[in-house]
Every structure is written in structure tokens, then in C-alpha cells.
Amino acid sequence: MRSLKYAHSFEVVKQLPESLLPLRKLAYNFWWTWNHETRSMFRDIGKELWEEVEHNPVELINRLSQDDIDKLVRDEVFQAKLTLCAKELDEYMSKKTWFDRKYPGRRDNTLIAYFSAEFGLSEALPIYSGGLGVLAGDHLKAASDLGIPLVGVGLLYSRGYFRQSLSPDGWQQERYPQYDFYRLPLSLVRGEDDRPVRVRVEFPDNEVLIQIWKAQVGRVELYLLDSNILENSPKEQSITDTLYGGDEEMRMRQEIILGMGGYRALAAVGKRPTVCHMNEGHAAFLALERIKEFMQEHSCDFRVARQCCVSGNVFTTHTPVPAGFDVFSSELLEKYVPKTAKSLGLTMEKLLELGRFNPTNKEERFNMAVLAMENANHVNGVSKLHAQVSRRLFSDRWPDYPIEEVPIDAVTNGIHTMTWMSRRMTELLDEFAGPQWRDDPSAPEFWHCLDQVPDARLWEIRENERGDFVRYCRRRLRSQLKRASSGPVDMASVNEVLDPRILTIGFARRFATYKRATLLFQDKERLKNLLFHHDRPVQFVFSGKSHPRDDGGKKLIQDIIHFIRHEGARARMVFLEDYDMSVARRMIQGVDVWLNNPRRPMEASGTSGMKVVPNGGLNCSVPDGWWAEAYRRGVGWSIGDGSEFGDEGYQDWIDSRALYHLIENEIAPMFYYRTEGGVPSGWVEMMRRSMKELAPMFSTLRMMREYTSRFYMNASSAYNQLTSNGFERAKSALSWRDRVLSAWKDVRVVSASDSLQTVNVLGDSFEVSAKVNLGELTPQDVRVQILSGQVTQNRELSQLELTDLALVESNGSEHSFSGVVRCGSPGHRGYIVRIVPHNEDVIVESELPIVAYEPEQA
């Protein structure tokens, strides 16, 4: 049979009467994902249909029959809801924002481009795999709420991430459905001639055409790149086929399209970013593309272009282990980017050096995280602990700096509260804090209204959410059994699965081995005693996917399934297949406790646990990622004290015992200890305290204010300054760098003296005087500093404090500095004098990490 391809193509859309036209506007703006009233309005059109189309409002509209449309037109209640939702969206889009109040006049010269390999906006757009993508989606939503001038750039995967089912033996199976972009909340970007806007990306054999789709996320535009067009060969069409699919070469092709193609796509749609933010190393090629485009546009050399562009780049790493970084062979780089190297005026060897921990080690594979870090003046991890881990990982690149000063900051992740919070809890805060709280869920004062909420009211919401979740799990299980063609006995048994009155603990995430999904199963008899305790039973709900090539993760899933089926645990333990944002939302709203037990310190952040907080759920977690800074007694539970052992087996044994002890002796007894009226007052008080103390802090609104004030605005200002007046300041900064590097061999600390006594009183101060020789440099070229801290057993300084000294006098190349240091901590203390370069147009730690220390004591 002949296979026919089209000769002409066209788009067909559902015709709506005028009174229903606002439906389309609402459907094509992902604002509905964080507006309960609009989601409810779509659900009211047809609850079963809403579930069938997997919460995709565009497909919901496409599926409406003429009879459905006529009924909606006649339904006055629905018409009123539709009018109200459309009005709310218009008001949201037009009102003055935090950014405009905080940075008046800066919108016209500031644009942040946020590049990510995945974006989790909704289950209706399945181009995400897990936490990285969901964080990226929440990033855009918070930028929209705050009015930050930001656009997103990503890839549009025609098969998305895989859909999961389990074999009869519990082994994960993957399937990749084909998505029709015209039936998703997306619009194809077209030019004035109504033809699709396209960009070209060069590969070794030919050029690949890329078309651009736009997703509207509140006020923010997200541009998604798609290679699946007829003019490309089948091999080229498949580049944007699956997320994290294919071999190393396919990943290279995807990342070139994301970074280089993404930057070109922004130019094609008229966007000229002052700041480019690389969310993980996948997008690092944009740094090279940005420099190349700058060189061509301004007819300048590589060094000037790089000085300007790097000043406007931000890089966020999410990976706490070297194995997590994307790396490529030199041969693959030499195949794919020699033209890029030539256009930059670099040899291939010089380009390869930009992606190595040790630039001179030709055996080292090209690391995308290193490339991003080499070309960004602002680098951060995603929690305080993760930043510490990252500083150790990258410390070899700053050999003269103590680890505490390796220039990797921390911006702890958050969640977009309105996306993840249940309607019941949202309406509770509406009642007690007023609806204005929705404009800023990161404001602590709104959450203090919970002090006025009666215990019985909070507990009623928790009970109702758990009951809804149990019913959802049963429906989901029926669907799973139906797909597996199970018999009537299995279908009937679903009604005995889970109990809406029992303490419910959830565990859901990517099934990587370090996340230890089966830690709870170390002692199966003890676990069964927990499940079927006659007074304090516990039930567990698991969900999550393993990477298709991670058999170790798949084995963890299979072990859980075998326990459920063969250890008599069906009534108390469930595994929900095909974890996605929809399942996640149900879980974090329905469980009483969120369990997270990774092997510390391998969890960079762990935002899933943050999502239970505004819903009244409590966290029980290893003190890793965000929980290392969030935990305090009374807001949840910590599994162990953070001690790390070299023996993984012993670590697992210790942590499993701590977990059993917590559930048996603290969590379950508190849950089941009921006071007057059947309310567990201790539990409710912990809910209240967790929400008050953690919900405002671990919000993407707080996170985005940090990114904006600490990184984005500084980077945008630096970029604008360096690119003005014929790059005068950029050229001056380069000349200064050359001069400092040439003269640094003569820079030294000559002597240092102080007013210290043998024993000093806590709180007193002492004066330090230092003589330095700067050779051909001037005092304006440097900072003379005191690094003081606690002296460890091996005479190293820790808990460092920095004090700048002031110039006192100059005599030729010798200069005297002095300053005052406070004795702020007791114990054995010490200090050392050092000299570092200084220039307001150069971030020294990132660009010129050289230091001259005074000689250490013998």
C-alpha cells in the first residue's frame, strides 16, 4: 500500500461563537495552570473529557460537539464564570508589577533569556522529565507574576519524555506517543508574510531548519524549537524527537540546537537579551554563539566580544556529582564545531580548553558545565549545601582561593505556590488572609493568618484531601489494571486498597539509585509491622520513573512491586504508574508526610518536598538539599543528623534504622494521638508551623527576586555598560587584565603587624597594618585584605571572615595599608594578609583568580 505525504498543508481550528471566544484566549495562556477558577471552569465543561484530554484545554475545545457548544452558550452560570476568568486574566496582564516598582525605567534596557533543555508547565505539554524541568516551568511562572522581563528558550519534543507502564513482572516499559503540536496550547511563530519563522543550524553534513513555537506563560513568552519539518531529512527531523533520548551524538545535536539555534531564534523573533541564563550545562553552546554573533555585528575580536558577553551570562548548576555533567569526546567536538571555532578566531584546541577542568589535559572530555562556567560571571547552585558541594567539585579551577571563596553562590530553589497548592487550602487563606495573599505567597505575614484558623478546620481540610487522594489512587489503579487486562477479582480488590483514615506517606521522584527508593525495605518484617500495626497503621504511595537506560533504577521499581504483590501489602502500599505533574499534584496535596531519603549530599535541592508544605503536608527527609537549611524541630523530621559514612551499605543501614525509629516512635504516635473532638492537636500544630515558616521562604517568588537583584540586574547593567561608547570600558578592562597579569610577579606582601595580645577579649578589636609591594601596579588596581577565621588542628583557617584594609600612604612601589578586625568568635583564631586584583568592570573571582598571600608561618 502506498504511503502518501501531503503536497499542501493547512490548519483547522474549532469555530466558536462570540460568547465563547474567551475560551481560546484562556486556553492558550498557561496562566490557567495556576488559577484555580480557570482550571475549574475548564473542568466544568466536562469532567470526564477534561481527564481524557489530560488537562489540555485546547484539545478540550477541539473535542466539543455542536451540542456541547450550544449548551455552554445557554448556560448562564458558565457564561458568568467564563467572563470572570477572562477579566481576571486581562487584569493580571495589565497591572503594575514588582519589577516596575523595584526597577523603574529599567524594562527598556533589560531582557533575560532563560535557556533550559526541559520545561514543566503542565502535564498538557509533556516536555519535561522531572525536577529540573518543573523548576524551569515554575521559574517562568514566577517571572510572570513579578513582571520580570524574561523569555524562555527550549526544545519542543515531538514524543516528549516516555510514558511508563509496568510489565506483569513489575519491570518498567517505555512508550513514546507522537504529539500533535497544533492540538496543544502552542502557536507557531509566523512572520509578516504569514510564513513560519525559521532559523538554520549547521551540522557536519548539512544545515538543519528549525521552526519556532511559542507558549504564553502569563506575561512571559517561551520559545520552543522544533526540527520535525518536511524540508529536513528523517534523521534531522528526529533530533527534537525525545527528551534525553538517543546516543551521545544525538545529545550533541540537541544541545547545539538549544544553545546556538535558540540564540538565533531569539534574534529571529526580535529579542535581544542583555542577560542569558543557562539552566544546567545543556545550553552552554549559547555562550559561543553569543560571542560569535557579537563579533560579527560589531566587527570586534574574540577577546572584546567575550568580555562583553560573559558579563551578561548566568549559569545555574543542578548537579552534585561529576558523573552528572554532560561530557563529549574531543572527536565529537571536532566533528561538530570546527566552523564555530574558526568564526571565533580560535583553534580547535583553544575551544576545547574552554570545556576542561584542566585546560592542558588533552585526555579530558569536554564538559558542558565547565564551558558554561567559563563563560558566565554569575554561577550558582540550587541550595546552600549544593553550593558547598559545587565549590569542592570546581575548586581546582581556583587553586589560590579557599573553598569558601570559590565563586559559586547559592540561590535555593522554590516552588510556584499557586501552581501546587490545593483549592481547599487556597480558599482557606483567601478567607483568613484576604485574596490579596495570592499576589505574593512569599510574604510571611499572610501565612501568620494560620494562627487564627481553628485546629479542627485545618484537620478537616487534611482529612478531606487524604480522602480525595485515596479515591484518586483507586481510580488510577483501576485504569492501570484495565490496561493490563486484569480480571474481575483484581478489579474488585481495588476497593480494599488504602484507607482514607490512615497515616499516608508519599514517595515520588525519579528512580535514580542514589535516591534510595527502597531504603524503607531494608527490614521487611519491621516494615510490615508498620503497615499493619493494630493501633497505628501506616500506608505508602510510591510513584516515579527510571531513566530508560538505568536498569538499577528499574530494579528498584520492580522490588517495590514484588513486595506489594508477594508480601501481602496490597491494602497498604500502592505504586502509581506514569508519574507526571498531574500525579505529583494529587500526591503532594493528599499525603500526610513526604518521604525523601537520598544518599547525602547527592540531592542538589529536592523541590518535591517543598510542594507539600503549603498543602499542610509534613516532610520526613535526610538533611540534604533544601531540607538541610529548612529543617528545624517542629516543622517536620530529619532522618539522621547528616553524618556521612564512606561505606554505602553501612550508611543505608544506619539511615533505615533512623527512619523506622521516626515512624514508629514520633510520626505515627503524633498522628494518632487525638485530643478533644478527635483532632491530633500536636500534628496540626506542626502543620501550622511548617506552613508559616517554610511556605513563604521556599517560594519561586523569593527565588526570582534573588536572581533578579543579585544576578540579572547586575549582569544587565554590566553588559549595557561594557557595550556602550564603542566598548571603551570593555577594552579598558582587557588592557587592565593584561597589565595586571604582566605585573603580578612583583606583587607581594612585605610585612604585617598587629595590636593583638596573647589573649584577647571577645568583642574587642585589633588593628592590622600591612606593607605591600605592588611593582608597576597602583593601589587602585588591588584590594589588600585580611582573611581571619578559626584555626583548625592542621593550622588551616576555617569559617572565614573578610576585611578590606585602607591605604595609609605610598612610597614608590611600596604602600602601607591598615584596618580594624573584630574578635567576633572565641577560640583559637588566626589571620593572613593577601592582595587581590580589583576593577569595577571585572568580576575578579571569575575572570582573574590570582592572589598574593603573605608568607605563612613556619
mmCIF file of C-alpha atoms in Angstrom, residues 642-822:
data_model
loop_
_atom_site.group_PDB
_atom_site.id
_atom_site.type_symbol
_atom_site.label_atom_id
_atom_site.label_comp_id
_atom_site.label_asym_id
_atom_site.label_seq_id
_atom_site.Cartn_x
_atom_site.Cartn_y
_atom_site.Cartn_z
ATOM 1 C CA GLY A 642 23.648 14.470 58.343
ATOM 2 C CA SER A 643 26.588 12.215 59.216
ATOM 3 C CA GLU A 644 28.180 10.743 56.105
ATOM 4 C CA PHE A 645 29.913 7.362 56.087
ATOM 5 C CA GLY A 646 32.209 6.066 53.384
ATOM 6 C CA ASP A 647 30.564 2.622 53.361
ATOM 7 C CA GLU A 648 27.292 2.932 51.434
ATOM 8 C CA GLY A 649 25.883 -0.290 52.887
ATOM 9 C CA TYR A 650 26.527 0.907 56.416
ATOM 10 C CA GLN A 651 25.081 4.330 55.560
ATOM 11 C CA ASP A 652 21.893 2.691 54.285
ATOM 12 C CA TRP A 653 21.631 0.511 57.393
ATOM 13 C CA ILE A 654 22.063 3.478 59.738
ATOM 14 C CA ASP A 655 19.584 5.664 57.843
ATOM 15 C CA SER A 656 16.963 2.917 57.552
ATOM 16 C CA ARG A 657 17.078 2.377 61.329
ATOM 17 C CA ALA A 658 16.660 6.103 61.889
ATOM 18 C CA LEU A 659 13.680 6.121 59.520
ATOM 19 C CA TYR A 660 11.953 3.174 61.195
ATOM 20 C CA HIS A 661 12.502 4.785 64.587
ATOM 21 C CA LEU A 662 10.975 8.071 63.450
ATOM 22 C CA ILE A 663 7.831 6.454 62.028
ATOM 23 C CA GLU A 664 7.361 4.089 64.983
ATOM 24 C CA ASN A 665 8.123 6.490 67.820
ATOM 25 C CA GLU A 666 7.389 10.011 66.584
ATOM 26 C CA ILE A 667 5.389 10.269 63.360
ATOM 27 C CA ALA A 668 2.701 7.609 63.885
ATOM 28 C CA PRO A 669 2.167 8.304 67.616
ATOM 29 C CA MET A 670 1.742 12.042 66.933
ATOM 30 C CA PHE A 671 -0.684 11.386 64.061
ATOM 31 C CA TYR A 672 -2.881 9.037 66.077
ATOM 32 C CA TYR A 673 -2.844 10.913 69.400
ATOM 33 C CA ARG A 674 -6.261 12.559 69.295
ATOM 34 C CA THR A 675 -7.476 15.190 71.725
ATOM 35 C CA GLU A 676 -10.982 16.518 72.205
ATOM 36 C CA GLY A 677 -13.027 16.325 69.035
ATOM 37 C CA GLY A 678 -10.764 13.690 67.516
ATOM 38 C CA VAL A 679 -8.168 16.226 66.356
ATOM 39 C CA PRO A 680 -4.433 15.420 66.706
ATOM 40 C CA SER A 681 -3.517 18.827 68.115
ATOM 41 C CA GLY A 682 0.249 18.180 68.102
ATOM 42 C CA TRP A 683 0.122 17.166 64.437
ATOM 43 C CA VAL A 684 -1.968 20.178 63.464
ATOM 44 C CA GLU A 685 0.401 22.499 65.288
ATOM 45 C CA MET A 686 3.311 21.055 63.322
ATOM 46 C CA MET A 687 1.334 21.554 60.090
ATOM 47 C CA ARG A 688 0.676 25.154 61.036
ATOM 48 C CA ARG A 689 4.299 25.842 61.932
ATOM 49 C CA SER A 690 5.625 24.173 58.760
ATOM 50 C CA MET A 691 3.338 26.272 56.589
ATOM 51 C CA LYS A 692 4.103 29.542 58.395
ATOM 52 C CA GLU A 693 7.871 29.140 58.468
ATOM 53 C CA LEU A 694 8.626 27.280 55.240
ATOM 54 C CA ALA A 695 5.956 28.175 52.666
ATOM 55 C CA PRO A 696 6.977 31.845 52.224
ATOM 56 C CA MET A 697 10.695 31.077 52.176
ATOM 57 C CA PHE A 698 10.711 28.214 49.674
ATOM 58 C CA SER A 699 8.781 30.081 47.014
ATOM 59 C CA THR A 700 9.907 30.847 43.473
ATOM 60 C CA LEU A 701 8.882 34.456 44.094
ATOM 61 C CA ARG A 702 11.611 34.720 46.738
ATOM 62 C CA MET A 703 13.948 32.783 44.456
ATOM 63 C CA MET A 704 13.288 35.044 41.464
ATOM 64 C CA ARG A 705 13.760 38.216 43.498
ATOM 65 C CA GLU A 706 17.165 36.829 44.470
ATOM 66 C CA TYR A 707 18.108 36.021 40.880
ATOM 67 C CA THR A 708 16.974 39.467 39.780
ATOM 68 C CA SER A 709 18.648 41.545 42.478
ATOM 69 C CA ARG A 710 21.850 39.507 42.817
ATOM 70 C CA PHE A 711 22.429 38.393 39.213
ATOM 71 C CA TYR A 712 20.118 39.612 36.483
ATOM 72 C CA MET A 713 20.204 43.353 37.087
ATOM 73 C CA ASN A 714 23.932 43.432 37.821
ATOM 74 C CA ALA A 715 24.637 41.360 34.712
ATOM 75 C CA SER A 716 22.341 43.511 32.568
ATOM 76 C CA SER A 717 23.966 46.718 33.821
ATOM 77 C CA ALA A 718 27.456 45.348 33.218
ATOM 78 C CA TYR A 719 26.547 44.233 29.702
ATOM 79 C CA ASN A 720 24.988 47.582 28.837
ATOM 80 C CA GLN A 721 27.965 49.500 30.231
ATOM 81 C CA LEU A 722 30.602 47.394 28.503
ATOM 82 C CA THR A 723 28.834 47.548 25.143
ATOM 83 C CA SER A 724 28.339 51.330 25.132
ATOM 84 C CA ASN A 725 30.660 54.026 23.782
ATOM 85 C CA GLY A 726 32.476 51.770 21.353
ATOM 86 C CA PHE A 727 33.219 49.175 24.043
ATOM 87 C CA GLU A 728 35.520 51.656 25.766
ATOM 88 C CA ARG A 729 35.101 50.056 29.189
ATOM 89 C CA ALA A 730 35.422 46.519 27.834
ATOM 90 C CA LYS A 731 38.672 47.404 26.064
ATOM 91 C CA SER A 732 39.906 49.179 29.174
ATOM 92 C CA ALA A 733 39.105 46.107 31.295
ATOM 93 C CA LEU A 734 41.072 43.917 28.896
ATOM 94 C CA SER A 735 44.059 46.264 28.966
ATOM 95 C CA TRP A 736 43.885 46.304 32.750
ATOM 96 C CA ARG A 737 43.815 42.487 32.860
ATOM 97 C CA ASP A 738 46.862 42.272 30.600
ATOM 98 C CA ARG A 739 48.694 44.847 32.700
ATOM 99 C CA VAL A 740 47.862 43.078 35.995
ATOM 100 C CA LEU A 741 48.878 39.660 34.697
ATOM 101 C CA SER A 742 52.168 41.049 33.425
ATOM 102 C CA ALA A 743 52.985 42.844 36.687
ATOM 103 C CA TRP A 744 51.664 40.300 39.177
ATOM 104 C CA LYS A 745 55.005 38.508 39.559
ATOM 105 C CA ASP A 746 56.290 41.527 41.500
ATOM 106 C CA VAL A 747 53.255 41.869 43.791
ATOM 107 C CA ARG A 748 53.878 40.686 47.356
ATOM 108 C CA VAL A 749 53.071 41.298 50.998
ATOM 109 C CA VAL A 750 56.263 42.707 52.545
ATOM 110 C CA SER A 751 55.254 42.634 56.204
ATOM 111 C CA ALA A 752 52.281 42.675 58.562
ATOM 112 C CA SER A 753 51.910 43.767 62.183
ATOM 113 C CA ASP A 754 49.013 43.990 64.632
ATOM 114 C CA SER A 755 47.972 45.176 68.089
ATOM 115 C CA LEU A 756 46.930 41.727 69.318
ATOM 116 C CA GLN A 757 47.661 40.473 72.818
ATOM 117 C CA THR A 758 48.460 36.850 73.596
ATOM 118 C CA VAL A 759 44.905 36.535 74.935
ATOM 119 C CA ASN A 760 42.179 38.877 73.665
ATOM 120 C CA VAL A 761 38.665 39.611 74.900
ATOM 121 C CA LEU A 762 35.695 38.520 72.829
ATOM 122 C CA GLY A 763 34.139 41.562 71.184
ATOM 123 C CA ASP A 764 37.299 43.682 71.256
ATOM 124 C CA SER A 765 39.001 44.832 68.055
ATOM 125 C CA PHE A 766 42.591 44.898 66.924
ATOM 126 C CA GLU A 767 44.438 46.888 64.279
ATOM 127 C CA VAL A 768 46.372 45.307 61.432
ATOM 128 C CA SER A 769 48.990 47.182 59.402
ATOM 129 C CA ALA A 770 50.442 45.784 56.199
ATOM 130 C CA LYS A 771 53.193 46.894 53.869
ATOM 131 C CA VAL A 772 52.887 45.663 50.292
ATOM 132 C CA ASN A 773 54.913 45.989 47.139
ATOM 133 C CA LEU A 774 52.752 46.408 44.050
ATOM 134 C CA GLY A 775 55.549 46.735 41.479
ATOM 135 C CA GLU A 776 54.098 48.618 38.497
ATOM 136 C CA LEU A 777 50.518 48.443 39.806
ATOM 137 C CA THR A 778 48.765 51.148 41.803
ATOM 138 C CA PRO A 779 46.699 50.826 44.985
ATOM 139 C CA GLN A 780 43.596 51.389 42.813
ATOM 140 C CA ASP A 781 44.389 48.138 40.952
ATOM 141 C CA VAL A 782 44.129 45.955 44.054
ATOM 142 C CA ARG A 783 42.419 45.233 47.340
ATOM 143 C CA VAL A 784 44.571 44.453 50.379
ATOM 144 C CA GLN A 785 42.566 42.194 52.661
ATOM 145 C CA ILE A 786 42.601 40.309 55.922
ATOM 146 C CA LEU A 787 41.242 36.762 55.911
ATOM 147 C CA SER A 788 40.550 35.789 59.515
ATOM 148 C CA GLY A 789 38.999 32.643 60.900
ATOM 149 C CA GLN A 790 39.073 29.724 63.278
ATOM 150 C CA VAL A 791 42.338 27.742 63.331
ATOM 151 C CA THR A 792 41.824 24.004 62.789
ATOM 152 C CA GLN A 793 44.018 21.225 64.133
ATOM 153 C CA ASN A 794 46.156 21.249 60.978
ATOM 154 C CA ARG A 795 46.599 25.063 61.234
ATOM 155 C CA GLU A 796 44.203 25.856 58.392
ATOM 156 C CA LEU A 797 41.729 28.717 58.625
ATOM 157 C CA SER A 798 38.009 27.940 58.581
ATOM 158 C CA GLN A 799 34.790 29.957 58.998
ATOM 159 C CA LEU A 800 36.476 32.781 57.115
ATOM 160 C CA GLU A 801 35.727 36.478 57.533
ATOM 161 C CA LEU A 802 36.997 39.130 55.108
ATOM 162 C CA THR A 803 38.121 42.649 55.970
ATOM 163 C CA ASP A 804 39.399 45.235 53.460
ATOM 164 C CA LEU A 805 42.299 47.400 54.558
ATOM 165 C CA ALA A 806 42.547 51.097 53.684
ATOM 166 C CA LEU A 807 45.500 52.828 52.052
ATOM 167 C CA VAL A 808 47.533 54.876 54.536
ATOM 168 C CA GLU A 809 50.490 56.072 52.467
ATOM 169 C CA SER A 810 52.563 55.303 49.383
ATOM 170 C CA ASN A 811 56.284 55.422 48.800
ATOM 171 C CA GLY A 812 57.195 54.401 45.272
ATOM 172 C CA SER A 813 56.093 50.829 44.701
ATOM 173 C CA GLU A 814 55.641 50.220 48.442
ATOM 174 C CA HIS A 815 52.325 51.050 50.081
ATOM 175 C CA SER A 816 51.033 50.906 53.639
ATOM 176 C CA PHE A 817 47.503 49.714 54.480
ATOM 177 C CA SER A 818 45.671 49.346 57.764
ATOM 178 C CA GLY A 819 42.326 48.303 59.163
ATOM 179 C CA VAL A 820 40.452 47.054 62.198
ATOM 180 C CA VAL A 821 39.345 43.463 62.772
ATOM 181 C CA ARG A 822 36.863 42.443 65.469
#
